[in-house]
Amino acid sequence: MAERLARDLWRLDIPLAGNPLKNLNSYLLTGERSLLIDTGFRQQPCREAMERQLAETGVDRDRMDIFCTHLHSDHTGLAPELIRPGCRVFIGELDVPGLRNAADPAGWERRYREYVLDGFSREEMRELWGENPAQTAAPPWREGLYTALPDGAELRYSGRILQCVLTPGHTPGHLCLYDPEARRLFCGDHVLFHITPNICRWQGVQDSLGDYLKSLDRTAELDAAELYPAHRAETGDLRTRTAELKAHHARRLEDTLRIVGETPGLTAYEIAGRMRWSIRCRSWEDFPLTQKFFAVGEAMAHLDYLEVRGRVCRREIRGKRVYFAGAGDKI
Ligand SMILES: [Zn+2]
């Protein structure tokens, strides 16, 4: 059911069936024009929940724009079908190429070939094809549909100014939406509670974890009393959570470094298999394939961070990228 959080603000609870994220929080700012923040997967359960809850709010759909915090399909999937003529779909400008890529089978073929270099088997990649919601529940690409927003862009809804805050890391162009007057921060997947945002390697990005940690420092400076994360019901204090997330990645970097030091010559896939994960599975072999895909992506982001700082080095041996300890000593 749509939950009214304030006079001008609703939370729509969109289920993400079979996904460990469990749900997506869509937020609806109402006023002269309304703004829907994030949409859910292009899948029937999301579509039904969204349509039902939008109707409960009584929003005028012909005056409702959509803001996607980032390109992931659980945030953008339904945007093309929810939007009415004359309304706009906003997304961070640096996420537009990735959004176009997510709708392109050739882009996925390229990405999956890369993942074989990083240790996945060809069979796993074949199996993942058609099963990965990042691929199957993404919106079809529509030229001219999106209004690309740069860092610092301002939107006006509910009679107040909303500022776009570029927070790369989770995706290259992730935007938080900050309302300084109401001291609200719609944080997308940049800051989550109870679960930690997935940070993975992106094509064309050298160090997405380094970018993410910088983005955390940036948002920690904001004067925000209310945080609206995109997943789970929990919310909390921005600075406390920032410190926890930074500590989490520092531990994970140590963990990655230890694994590389103890067993030189492993692929990112094998390193991910030795890392500690909170998912409830008996062993790495039992991980659902889509979760392996995200786990290896996360391991690669940590390896990239360490590689940029000289702590590990990467070589290609017999068609696989493998890691060795480097000479640097700074994390
Ligand atoms: Zn996401």
Coordinates of C-alpha atoms and ligand atoms in Angstrom, one line a residue:
M1 CA 0.0 0.0 0.0
A2 CA 1.2 3.6 -0.7
E3 CA 2.4 5.1 2.5
R4 CA 2.0 8.8 3.1
L5 CA 5.2 10.1 4.7
A6 CA 4.4 13.8 4.7
R7 CA 1.9 16.2 3.2
D8 CA 3.7 16.1 -0.2
L9 CA 5.5 12.8 0.0
W10 CA 4.5 9.2 -0.5
R11 CA 6.5 5.9 -0.4
L12 CA 5.4 3.2 -2.8
D13 CA 6.6 -0.3 -1.8
I14 CA 7.5 -2.2 -5.0
P15 CA 8.3 -5.9 -4.5
L16 CA 11.4 -7.3 -6.3
A17 CA 10.3 -10.9 -6.3
G18 CA 13.1 -13.4 -6.0
N19 CA 15.7 -10.7 -5.6
P20 CA 17.8 -10.4 -2.3
L21 CA 17.1 -6.6 -2.4
K22 CA 13.5 -7.6 -1.6
N23 CA 11.8 -4.3 -2.5
L24 CA 12.2 -1.0 -4.1
N25 CA 11.1 2.2 -2.4
S26 CA 9.6 4.6 -5.0
Y27 CA 9.0 8.0 -3.7
L28 CA 6.3 10.3 -5.0
L29 CA 6.6 14.1 -4.5
T30 CA 3.2 15.7 -5.1
G31 CA 2.3 19.2 -6.0
E32 CA 1.5 21.4 -9.0
R33 CA 3.5 18.8 -10.9
S34 CA 4.5 15.5 -9.3
L35 CA 7.8 13.6 -9.4
L36 CA 8.1 9.8 -9.1
I37 CA 11.6 8.8 -8.0
D38 CA 12.6 5.3 -9.3
T39 CA 10.2 2.8 -10.9
G40 CA 10.9 -1.0 -10.3
F41 CA 11.8 -3.7 -12.8
R42 CA 10.0 -4.1 -16.2
Q43 CA 8.2 -7.1 -14.7
Q44 CA 4.5 -7.8 -14.0
P45 CA 4.7 -7.8 -10.1
C46 CA 6.4 -4.4 -10.1
R47 CA 4.0 -3.0 -12.8
E48 CA 0.9 -4.1 -10.8
A49 CA 2.2 -2.8 -7.5
M50 CA 3.2 0.5 -9.1
E51 CA -0.1 1.0 -10.9
R52 CA -2.2 0.2 -7.8
Q53 CA -0.2 2.4 -5.5
L54 CA -0.1 5.4 -7.9
A55 CA -3.9 5.1 -8.1
E56 CA -4.1 5.1 -4.2
T57 CA -2.2 8.4 -4.1
G58 CA -4.6 10.0 -6.6
V59 CA -1.7 11.6 -8.5
D60 CA -2.5 13.2 -11.8
R61 CA -0.5 11.0 -14.2
D62 CA -0.6 13.6 -17.0
R63 CA 1.5 15.9 -14.7
M64 CA 3.9 13.3 -13.3
D65 CA 7.6 13.4 -14.2
I66 CA 10.0 10.6 -13.4
F67 CA 13.5 10.8 -11.8
C68 CA 15.7 7.8 -12.1
T69 CA 18.5 7.9 -9.5
H70 CA 20.6 5.6 -11.7
L71 CA 20.5 3.3 -14.7
H72 CA 19.8 -0.1 -12.9
S73 CA 16.8 -1.9 -14.2
D74 CA 15.0 -1.9 -10.8
H75 CA 15.1 1.9 -10.9
T76 CA 14.4 2.5 -14.6
G77 CA 12.6 -0.6 -15.9
L78 CA 9.1 0.8 -16.0
A79 CA 9.9 4.4 -16.9
P80 CA 9.1 4.2 -20.6
E81 CA 5.7 2.7 -20.0
L82 CA 4.7 4.9 -17.0
I83 CA 5.5 8.2 -18.6
R84 CA 2.7 10.1 -20.4
P85 CA 3.2 12.5 -23.3
G86 CA 4.5 15.9 -22.2
C87 CA 6.1 14.5 -19.1
R88 CA 9.8 14.0 -18.6
V89 CA 12.1 11.2 -17.5
F90 CA 15.3 12.5 -15.8
I91 CA 18.5 10.5 -15.3
G92 CA 22.2 11.5 -14.6
E93 CA 24.0 12.3 -17.8
L94 CA 26.8 9.9 -17.0
D95 CA 24.4 7.0 -16.8
V96 CA 22.9 7.5 -20.2
P97 CA 25.6 5.4 -22.1
G98 CA 25.1 2.6 -19.6
L99 CA 21.4 2.7 -19.9
R100 CA 21.7 2.5 -23.7
N101 CA 24.1 -0.4 -23.3
A102 CA 21.8 -2.3 -20.9
A103 CA 19.2 -2.5 -23.7
D104 CA 21.8 -3.8 -26.3
P105 CA 22.4 -7.5 -26.5
A106 CA 25.8 -6.9 -28.1
G107 CA 26.8 -4.9 -25.0
W108 CA 26.0 -7.9 -22.8
E109 CA 27.9 -10.2 -25.1
R110 CA 30.9 -8.1 -24.7
R111 CA 30.5 -7.9 -20.9
Y112 CA 30.0 -11.6 -20.6
R113 CA 33.2 -12.2 -22.7
E114 CA 35.1 -10.0 -20.2
Y115 CA 33.7 -12.0 -17.3
V116 CA 35.2 -15.2 -18.8
L117 CA 38.6 -13.5 -18.7
D118 CA 37.9 -12.8 -15.0
G119 CA 37.2 -16.5 -14.2
F120 CA 33.6 -17.4 -15.0
S121 CA 33.1 -20.5 -17.2
R122 CA 31.5 -20.1 -20.6
E123 CA 28.7 -22.4 -19.4
E124 CA 27.9 -20.0 -16.5
M125 CA 27.8 -17.1 -18.9
R126 CA 25.5 -19.0 -21.2
E127 CA 23.2 -19.8 -18.3
L128 CA 23.2 -16.2 -17.1
W129 CA 22.1 -15.0 -20.5
G130 CA 18.3 -14.4 -20.2
E131 CA 18.3 -14.9 -16.4
N132 CA 20.1 -11.7 -15.2
P133 CA 17.4 -9.1 -14.4
A134 CA 20.0 -6.3 -15.1
Q135 CA 19.6 -7.6 -18.7
T136 CA 16.1 -8.9 -18.9
A137 CA 14.2 -6.3 -16.9
A138 CA 15.9 -3.3 -18.3
P139 CA 13.8 -0.7 -20.2
P140 CA 14.0 -0.8 -24.0
W141 CA 16.1 2.1 -25.3
R142 CA 14.1 5.0 -26.7
E143 CA 15.9 7.8 -28.3
G144 CA 14.9 11.2 -26.9
L145 CA 13.0 9.8 -23.9
Y146 CA 15.5 10.8 -21.3
T147 CA 16.5 14.3 -20.0
A148 CA 20.1 13.9 -19.0
L149 CA 21.0 15.9 -15.9
P150 CA 24.5 17.1 -14.9
D151 CA 25.8 17.4 -11.4
G152 CA 24.3 20.4 -9.6
A153 CA 21.2 20.5 -11.9
E154 CA 18.1 21.9 -10.1
L155 CA 14.5 20.7 -10.3
R156 CA 11.5 22.4 -8.8
Y157 CA 8.8 20.3 -7.3
S158 CA 6.5 20.8 -4.2
G159 CA 7.4 24.5 -4.4
R160 CA 11.0 23.8 -3.5
I161 CA 14.3 23.4 -5.2
L162 CA 15.8 19.9 -5.5
Q163 CA 19.5 19.7 -6.2
C164 CA 21.1 16.8 -8.2
V165 CA 24.2 15.5 -6.4
L166 CA 26.5 13.4 -8.5
T167 CA 27.5 10.4 -6.5
P168 CA 29.4 8.0 -8.7
G169 CA 30.3 4.5 -7.4
H170 CA 27.3 2.3 -7.5
T171 CA 26.9 3.5 -11.1
P172 CA 29.1 6.0 -12.9
G173 CA 26.3 8.6 -13.1
H174 CA 24.3 8.0 -9.9
L175 CA 22.4 11.0 -8.7
C176 CA 21.1 11.7 -5.2
L177 CA 18.3 14.3 -5.0
Y178 CA 18.8 16.8 -2.2
D179 CA 16.1 19.1 -0.8
P180 CA 18.0 21.6 1.3
E181 CA 14.9 23.4 2.6
A182 CA 13.2 20.3 3.9
R183 CA 16.6 18.7 4.7
R184 CA 15.7 15.6 2.7
L185 CA 18.0 13.4 0.8
F186 CA 16.7 10.9 -1.7
C187 CA 19.7 8.7 -1.8
G188 CA 18.9 6.0 -4.4
D189 CA 21.3 3.1 -3.9
H190 CA 24.2 5.4 -2.7
V191 CA 23.4 4.9 1.0
L192 CA 21.3 1.9 2.1
F193 CA 20.5 0.7 5.5
H194 CA 20.7 -3.0 6.7
I195 CA 22.3 -3.9 3.3
T196 CA 25.3 -2.4 1.6
P197 CA 25.2 -0.9 -1.9
N198 CA 26.9 -3.1 -4.5
I199 CA 30.0 -1.5 -5.9
C200 CA 31.2 -3.1 -9.1
R201 CA 33.6 -2.5 -12.0
W202 CA 32.3 -0.4 -14.8
Q203 CA 33.6 -0.2 -18.4
G204 CA 35.5 3.1 -18.8
V205 CA 35.8 3.6 -15.0
Q206 CA 39.2 3.0 -13.5
D207 CA 38.3 2.9 -9.8
S208 CA 34.6 2.8 -9.0
L209 CA 35.2 2.0 -5.3
G210 CA 37.5 5.0 -5.0
D211 CA 34.8 7.1 -6.7
Y212 CA 32.2 5.7 -4.3
L213 CA 34.3 6.5 -1.1
K214 CA 34.7 10.1 -2.4
S215 CA 31.0 10.3 -3.1
L216 CA 30.3 9.2 0.5
D217 CA 32.5 12.0 1.8
R218 CA 30.6 14.4 -0.4
T219 CA 27.1 13.4 0.8
A220 CA 28.3 13.3 4.4
E221 CA 28.7 17.1 4.2
L222 CA 25.0 17.6 3.4
D223 CA 22.7 18.9 6.0
A224 CA 20.1 16.1 5.7
A225 CA 17.7 15.2 8.6
E226 CA 15.6 12.7 6.5
L227 CA 17.1 10.0 4.4
Y228 CA 15.1 8.1 1.8
P229 CA 17.0 5.1 0.5
A230 CA 15.8 3.1 -2.5
H231 CA 15.6 -0.3 -0.8
R232 CA 14.3 -1.8 2.4
A233 CA 12.2 -0.1 5.1
E234 CA 15.1 1.0 7.3
T235 CA 16.6 4.5 7.3
G236 CA 18.8 6.3 9.8
D237 CA 21.5 8.8 10.3
L238 CA 23.6 9.9 7.3
R239 CA 27.0 10.3 9.0
T240 CA 26.7 7.2 11.2
R241 CA 25.9 5.1 8.1
T242 CA 28.6 6.8 6.0
A243 CA 31.2 5.7 8.7
E244 CA 29.8 2.2 8.7
L245 CA 29.9 1.9 4.9
K246 CA 33.5 3.2 4.8
A247 CA 34.5 0.7 7.5
H248 CA 32.8 -2.1 5.6
H249 CA 34.9 -1.4 2.5
A250 CA 38.1 -1.0 4.5
R251 CA 37.6 -4.5 6.0
R252 CA 36.7 -5.9 2.6
L253 CA 39.9 -4.3 1.1
E254 CA 42.0 -6.0 3.8
D255 CA 40.2 -9.2 3.1
T256 CA 40.9 -9.0 -0.6
L257 CA 44.5 -8.1 0.0
R258 CA 45.0 -11.1 2.4
I259 CA 43.5 -13.5 -0.2
V260 CA 45.8 -12.2 -3.0
G261 CA 48.8 -12.4 -0.6
E262 CA 48.0 -15.9 0.6
T263 CA 47.2 -17.4 -2.8
P264 CA 48.8 -15.5 -5.7
G265 CA 47.5 -16.1 -9.2
L266 CA 43.8 -16.2 -8.6
T267 CA 41.1 -14.8 -10.9
A268 CA 38.6 -12.2 -9.6
Y269 CA 36.0 -15.1 -9.6
E270 CA 38.2 -17.2 -7.4
I271 CA 39.0 -14.3 -5.1
A272 CA 35.2 -13.5 -4.8
G273 CA 34.7 -17.2 -3.8
R274 CA 37.1 -16.7 -0.9
M275 CA 35.6 -13.4 0.3
R276 CA 33.1 -13.2 3.1
W277 CA 29.5 -12.5 1.9
S278 CA 26.4 -12.0 4.0
I279 CA 24.2 -14.0 1.6
R280 CA 22.9 -17.3 3.2
C281 CA 24.6 -20.0 1.2
R282 CA 26.6 -23.0 2.3
S283 CA 29.4 -22.4 -0.2
W284 CA 30.4 -20.3 -3.2
E285 CA 29.3 -23.2 -5.4
D286 CA 25.7 -22.7 -4.0
F287 CA 25.5 -19.0 -4.8
P288 CA 22.8 -18.3 -7.3
L289 CA 24.5 -17.3 -10.6
T290 CA 23.1 -13.8 -10.7
Q291 CA 24.5 -13.3 -7.2
K292 CA 27.9 -14.6 -8.3
F293 CA 27.8 -12.0 -11.1
F294 CA 27.3 -9.2 -8.6
A295 CA 29.8 -10.7 -6.1
V296 CA 32.6 -11.0 -8.8
G297 CA 31.8 -7.4 -9.9
E298 CA 32.2 -6.3 -6.3
A299 CA 35.5 -8.2 -6.0
M300 CA 36.8 -6.5 -9.2
A301 CA 36.0 -3.1 -7.8
H302 CA 38.0 -3.8 -4.7
L303 CA 40.9 -5.3 -6.9
D304 CA 40.8 -2.2 -9.1
Y305 CA 41.1 0.1 -6.0
L306 CA 44.1 -1.9 -4.8
E307 CA 45.6 -2.0 -8.3
V308 CA 45.4 1.8 -8.8
R309 CA 47.3 2.1 -5.5
G310 CA 49.9 -0.4 -6.4
R311 CA 48.8 -3.0 -3.7
V312 CA 48.0 -5.7 -6.3
C313 CA 48.9 -6.2 -9.9
R314 CA 47.1 -8.0 -12.6
R315 CA 48.5 -10.2 -15.4
E316 CA 46.9 -12.2 -18.1
I317 CA 48.0 -15.8 -18.1
R318 CA 46.5 -18.5 -20.4
G319 CA 43.4 -16.4 -21.2
K320 CA 42.6 -15.5 -17.6
R321 CA 43.3 -12.3 -15.6
V322 CA 45.0 -13.2 -12.4
Y323 CA 46.2 -11.1 -9.4
F324 CA 49.5 -10.9 -7.5
A325 CA 50.5 -8.8 -4.5
G326 CA 52.0 -5.4 -5.5
A327 CA 54.7 -3.3 -4.0
G328 CA 52.6 -0.4 -2.7
D329 CA 51.7 -0.1 0.9
K330 CA 48.8 2.4 1.1
I331 CA 45.2 1.5 1.1
Ligands
ZN1 ZN 21.2 0.0 -8.1

